[in-house]
PDB file of C-alpha atoms and ligand atoms in Angstrom:
ATOM      1  CA  UNK A   1      17.847  -1.905  18.443  1.00 83.00           C
ATOM      2  CA  UNK A   2      15.103  -0.578  20.364  1.00 89.00           C
ATOM      3  CA  UNK A   3      13.214   1.968  18.416  1.00 95.00           C
ATOM      4  CA  UNK A   4      11.106   3.980  20.392  1.00 96.00           C
ATOM      5  CA  UNK A   5       8.717   6.054  17.801  1.00 96.00           C
ATOM      6  CA  UNK A   6       9.226   8.000  14.403  1.00 97.00           C
ATOM      7  CA  UNK A   7      10.944  11.145  16.068  1.00 97.00           C
ATOM      8  CA  UNK A   8      10.424  13.221  13.142  1.00 97.00           C
ATOM      9  CA  UNK A   9       9.922  13.536   9.192  1.00 98.00           C
ATOM     10  CA  UNK A  10      12.438  15.744   7.551  1.00 98.00           C
ATOM     11  CA  UNK A  11      11.458  17.789   4.627  1.00 98.00           C
ATOM     12  CA  UNK A  12      13.595  19.966   2.340  1.00 98.00           C
ATOM     13  CA  UNK A  13      11.789  23.157   1.618  1.00 98.00           C
ATOM     14  CA  UNK A  14      12.806  26.255  -0.605  1.00 97.00           C
ATOM     15  CA  UNK A  15      11.668  28.660   2.294  1.00 98.00           C
ATOM     16  CA  UNK A  16      10.740  28.056   5.677  1.00 98.00           C
ATOM     17  CA  UNK A  17       8.702  31.494   5.622  1.00 97.00           C
ATOM     18  CA  UNK A  18       6.622  30.396   2.541  1.00 97.00           C
ATOM     19  CA  UNK A  19       5.777  27.019   4.139  1.00 97.00           C
ATOM     20  CA  UNK A  20       4.653  28.434   7.415  1.00 97.00           C
ATOM     21  CA  UNK A  21       1.216  29.489   6.545  1.00 97.00           C
ATOM     22  CA  UNK A  22       0.545  25.827   5.394  1.00 98.00           C
ATOM     23  CA  UNK A  23       1.642  24.034   8.296  1.00 97.00           C
ATOM     24  CA  UNK A  24       0.135  26.673  10.573  1.00 97.00           C
ATOM     25  CA  UNK A  25      -3.405  26.058   8.822  1.00 98.00           C
ATOM     26  CA  UNK A  26      -2.784  22.618   9.739  1.00 97.00           C
ATOM     27  CA  UNK A  27      -3.046  23.583  13.281  1.00 98.00           C
ATOM     28  CA  UNK A  28       0.537  22.854  14.128  1.00 98.00           C
ATOM     29  CA  UNK A  29       2.998  25.440  16.142  1.00 98.00           C
ATOM     30  CA  UNK A  30       6.570  26.041  15.426  1.00 97.00           C
ATOM     31  CA  UNK A  31       9.043  25.531  18.013  1.00 94.00           C
ATOM     32  CA  UNK A  32      11.054  28.244  16.263  1.00 94.00           C
ATOM     33  CA  UNK A  33      14.135  28.350  13.899  1.00 97.00           C
ATOM     34  CA  UNK A  34      17.505  27.038  14.422  1.00 96.00           C
ATOM     35  CA  UNK A  35      20.593  27.305  12.275  1.00 96.00           C
ATOM     36  CA  UNK A  36      22.650  24.232  12.049  1.00 93.00           C
ATOM     37  CA  UNK A  37      25.978  25.509  10.745  1.00 91.00           C
ATOM     38  CA  UNK A  38      27.690  22.063  10.084  1.00 87.00           C
ATOM     39  CA  UNK A  39      24.932  21.076   8.080  1.00 90.00           C
ATOM     40  CA  UNK A  40      24.222  24.311   6.147  1.00 95.00           C
ATOM     41  CA  UNK A  41      20.779  24.348   7.235  1.00 96.00           C
ATOM     42  CA  UNK A  42      18.178  26.497   8.999  1.00 97.00           C
ATOM     43  CA  UNK A  43      15.539  23.822  10.338  1.00 97.00           C
ATOM     44  CA  UNK A  44      12.156  24.581  12.154  1.00 97.00           C
ATOM     45  CA  UNK A  45      10.260  21.871  14.182  1.00 97.00           C
ATOM     46  CA  UNK A  46       6.596  21.441  14.237  1.00 98.00           C
ATOM     47  CA  UNK A  47       5.339  19.231  16.855  1.00 97.00           C
ATOM     48  CA  UNK A  48       2.605  16.688  15.964  1.00 96.00           C
ATOM     49  CA  UNK A  49       1.438  14.354  18.772  1.00 95.00           C
ATOM     50  CA  UNK A  50       4.126  12.292  19.696  1.00 92.00           C
ATOM     51  CA  UNK A  51       6.291  13.041  16.608  1.00 96.00           C
ATOM     52  CA  UNK A  52       7.604  16.261  14.830  1.00 97.00           C
ATOM     53  CA  UNK A  53       8.072  17.629  11.093  1.00 98.00           C
ATOM     54  CA  UNK A  54      11.242  19.181  10.520  1.00 97.00           C
ATOM     55  CA  UNK A  55      11.410  21.648   7.907  1.00 98.00           C
ATOM     56  CA  UNK A  56      14.940  21.982   6.378  1.00 98.00           C
ATOM     57  CA  UNK A  57      16.124  25.127   4.203  1.00 98.00           C
ATOM     58  CA  UNK A  58      19.788  25.546   3.050  1.00 98.00           C
ATOM     59  CA  UNK A  59      21.647  28.451   4.095  1.00 97.00           C
ATOM     60  CA  UNK A  60      24.071  28.058   0.879  1.00 96.00           C
ATOM     61  CA  UNK A  61      23.566  26.842  -2.761  1.00 93.00           C
ATOM     62  CA  UNK A  62      26.182  23.805  -2.271  1.00 93.00           C
ATOM     63  CA  UNK A  63      24.658  22.336   1.126  1.00 94.00           C
ATOM     64  CA  UNK A  64      23.386  18.799   1.213  1.00 93.00           C
ATOM     65  CA  UNK A  65      19.636  20.331   1.423  1.00 96.00           C
ATOM     66  CA  UNK A  66      20.237  22.471  -1.827  1.00 97.00           C
ATOM     67  CA  UNK A  67      21.638  19.434  -3.437  1.00 96.00           C
ATOM     68  CA  UNK A  68      18.796  17.266  -2.479  1.00 96.00           C
ATOM     69  CA  UNK A  69      16.268  19.819  -3.713  1.00 97.00           C
ATOM     70  CA  UNK A  70      18.264  20.287  -7.216  1.00 97.00           C
ATOM     71  CA  UNK A  71      18.252  16.411  -7.684  1.00 95.00           C
ATOM     72  CA  UNK A  72      14.798  15.597  -6.277  1.00 94.00           C
ATOM     73  CA  UNK A  73      12.692  18.591  -5.903  1.00 97.00           C
ATOM     74  CA  UNK A  74      11.375  19.688  -2.451  1.00 98.00           C
ATOM     75  CA  UNK A  75       9.856  16.960  -0.434  1.00 98.00           C
ATOM     76  CA  UNK A  76      10.540  14.348   2.380  1.00 97.00           C
ATOM     77  CA  UNK A  77      14.434  14.071   2.948  1.00 97.00           C
ATOM     78  CA  UNK A  78      14.666  11.744   5.872  1.00 97.00           C
ATOM     79  CA  UNK A  79      12.706   9.807   8.369  1.00 97.00           C
ATOM     80  CA  UNK A  80      13.904  10.028  11.693  1.00 97.00           C
ATOM     81  CA  UNK A  81      13.778   7.106  14.419  1.00 97.00           C
ATOM     82  CA  UNK A  82      14.271   7.774  17.959  1.00 98.00           C
ATOM     83  CA  UNK A  83      16.345   5.366  20.039  1.00 98.00           C
ATOM     84  CA  UNK A  84      17.313   5.457  23.459  1.00 97.00           C
ATOM     85  CA  UNK A  85      21.267   5.135  23.250  1.00 97.00           C
ATOM     86  CA  UNK A  86      22.412   6.186  19.938  1.00 97.00           C
ATOM     87  CA  UNK A  87      26.018   4.879  20.255  1.00 97.00           C
ATOM     88  CA  UNK A  88      24.712   1.353  20.772  1.00 97.00           C
ATOM     89  CA  UNK A  89      22.373   1.829  17.878  1.00 97.00           C
ATOM     90  CA  UNK A  90      25.128   2.691  15.364  1.00 97.00           C
ATOM     91  CA  UNK A  91      27.372  -0.245  16.830  1.00 97.00           C
ATOM     92  CA  UNK A  92      24.763  -2.653  16.580  1.00 97.00           C
ATOM     93  CA  UNK A  93      23.477  -1.451  12.971  1.00 96.00           C
ATOM     94  CA  UNK A  94      27.218  -1.882  11.659  1.00 96.00           C
ATOM     95  CA  UNK A  95      27.526  -5.028  13.588  1.00 97.00           C
ATOM     96  CA  UNK A  96      24.437  -6.201  11.250  1.00 96.00           C
ATOM     97  CA  UNK A  97      26.309  -5.238   8.480  1.00 95.00           C
ATOM     98  CA  UNK A  98      24.428  -1.889   7.425  1.00 95.00           C
ATOM     99  CA  UNK A  99      26.334   0.922   6.312  1.00 93.00           C
ATOM    100  CA  UNK A 100      26.305   4.215   8.395  1.00 95.00           C
ATOM    101  CA  UNK A 101      26.960   7.596   6.900  1.00 95.00           C
ATOM    102  CA  UNK A 102      27.613   8.988  10.581  1.00 96.00           C
ATOM    103  CA  UNK A 103      29.769   6.274  12.590  1.00 97.00           C
ATOM    104  CA  UNK A 104      29.960   8.683  15.548  1.00 97.00           C
ATOM    105  CA  UNK A 105      27.003  10.694  16.729  1.00 97.00           C
ATOM    106  CA  UNK A 106      26.979  14.427  15.637  1.00 95.00           C
ATOM    107  CA  UNK A 107      24.833  17.227  16.747  1.00 93.00           C
ATOM    108  CA  UNK A 108      21.447  17.953  15.627  1.00 91.00           C
ATOM    109  CA  UNK A 109      19.036  20.446  16.116  1.00 88.00           C
ATOM    110  CA  UNK A 110      17.391  20.940  19.274  1.00 86.00           C
ATOM    111  CA  UNK A 111      20.638  19.390  21.017  1.00 88.00           C
ATOM    112  CA  UNK A 112      19.809  15.797  19.702  1.00 94.00           C
ATOM    113  CA  UNK A 113      22.428  13.346  18.976  1.00 97.00           C
ATOM    114  CA  UNK A 114      21.991  12.053  15.550  1.00 97.00           C
ATOM    115  CA  UNK A 115      23.612   9.744  12.717  1.00 97.00           C
ATOM    116  CA  UNK A 116      22.332   9.135   9.132  1.00 96.00           C
ATOM    117  CA  UNK A 117      22.556   5.483   7.801  1.00 95.00           C
ATOM    118  CA  UNK A 118      23.711   5.110   4.263  1.00 92.00           C
ATOM    119  CA  UNK A 119      20.522   5.201   2.001  1.00 89.00           C
ATOM    120  CA  UNK A 120      21.896   2.007   0.150  1.00 88.00           C
ATOM    121  CA  UNK A 121      21.103   0.074   3.218  1.00 84.00           C
ATOM    122  CA  UNK A 122      17.541   1.136   3.482  1.00 88.00           C
ATOM    123  CA  UNK A 123      16.489   0.890  -0.019  1.00 90.00           C
ATOM    124  CA  UNK A 124      16.826   4.654  -0.817  1.00 88.00           C
ATOM    125  CA  UNK A 125      15.267   6.103   2.304  1.00 93.00           C
ATOM    126  CA  UNK A 126      17.617   8.314   4.243  1.00 95.00           C
ATOM    127  CA  UNK A 127      17.156   6.971   7.994  1.00 97.00           C
ATOM    128  CA  UNK A 128      18.477   9.075  11.023  1.00 97.00           C
ATOM    129  CA  UNK A 129      18.946   7.749  14.218  1.00 97.00           C
ATOM    130  CA  UNK A 130      17.963  10.249  16.724  1.00 97.00           C
ATOM    131  CA  UNK A 131      18.661  10.342  20.831  1.00 98.00           C
ATOM    132  CA  UNK A 132      17.021  12.913  22.800  1.00 93.00           C
ATOM    133  CA  UNK A 133      17.789  13.556  26.318  1.00 83.00           C
TER     134      UNK A 133
HETATM  135 ZN1   ZN B   1      16.223  15.113  10.984  1.00 61.89          ZN
END
């Protein structure tokens, strides 16, 4: 693996609109909102130096983010590590015996290719691998 940086930290929120004043007060500027239908979320990225904060708001009551908030409350949901070649990263982690949720890359907000690792592999932290062009 060749991790490049923390690409972003994903935070589950009840409402993007409600959180905006807080992140703007920090001096961050939103990149706009994108709906990712497959994951039943609306996401908003706030670039922060070399990294970003990704806010995730569920679009349905039964989506993964709604379920996360129901179980654990709003807060940090995942950490994304940028890799240069996601297919190679998935193959390598599997070869090393770590379970992936996504064995094939899928579409992520902003046109990224992403894959989630199984949280059992990483001590309860949901890790996303991200490749961006
Ligand atoms: Zn993410």
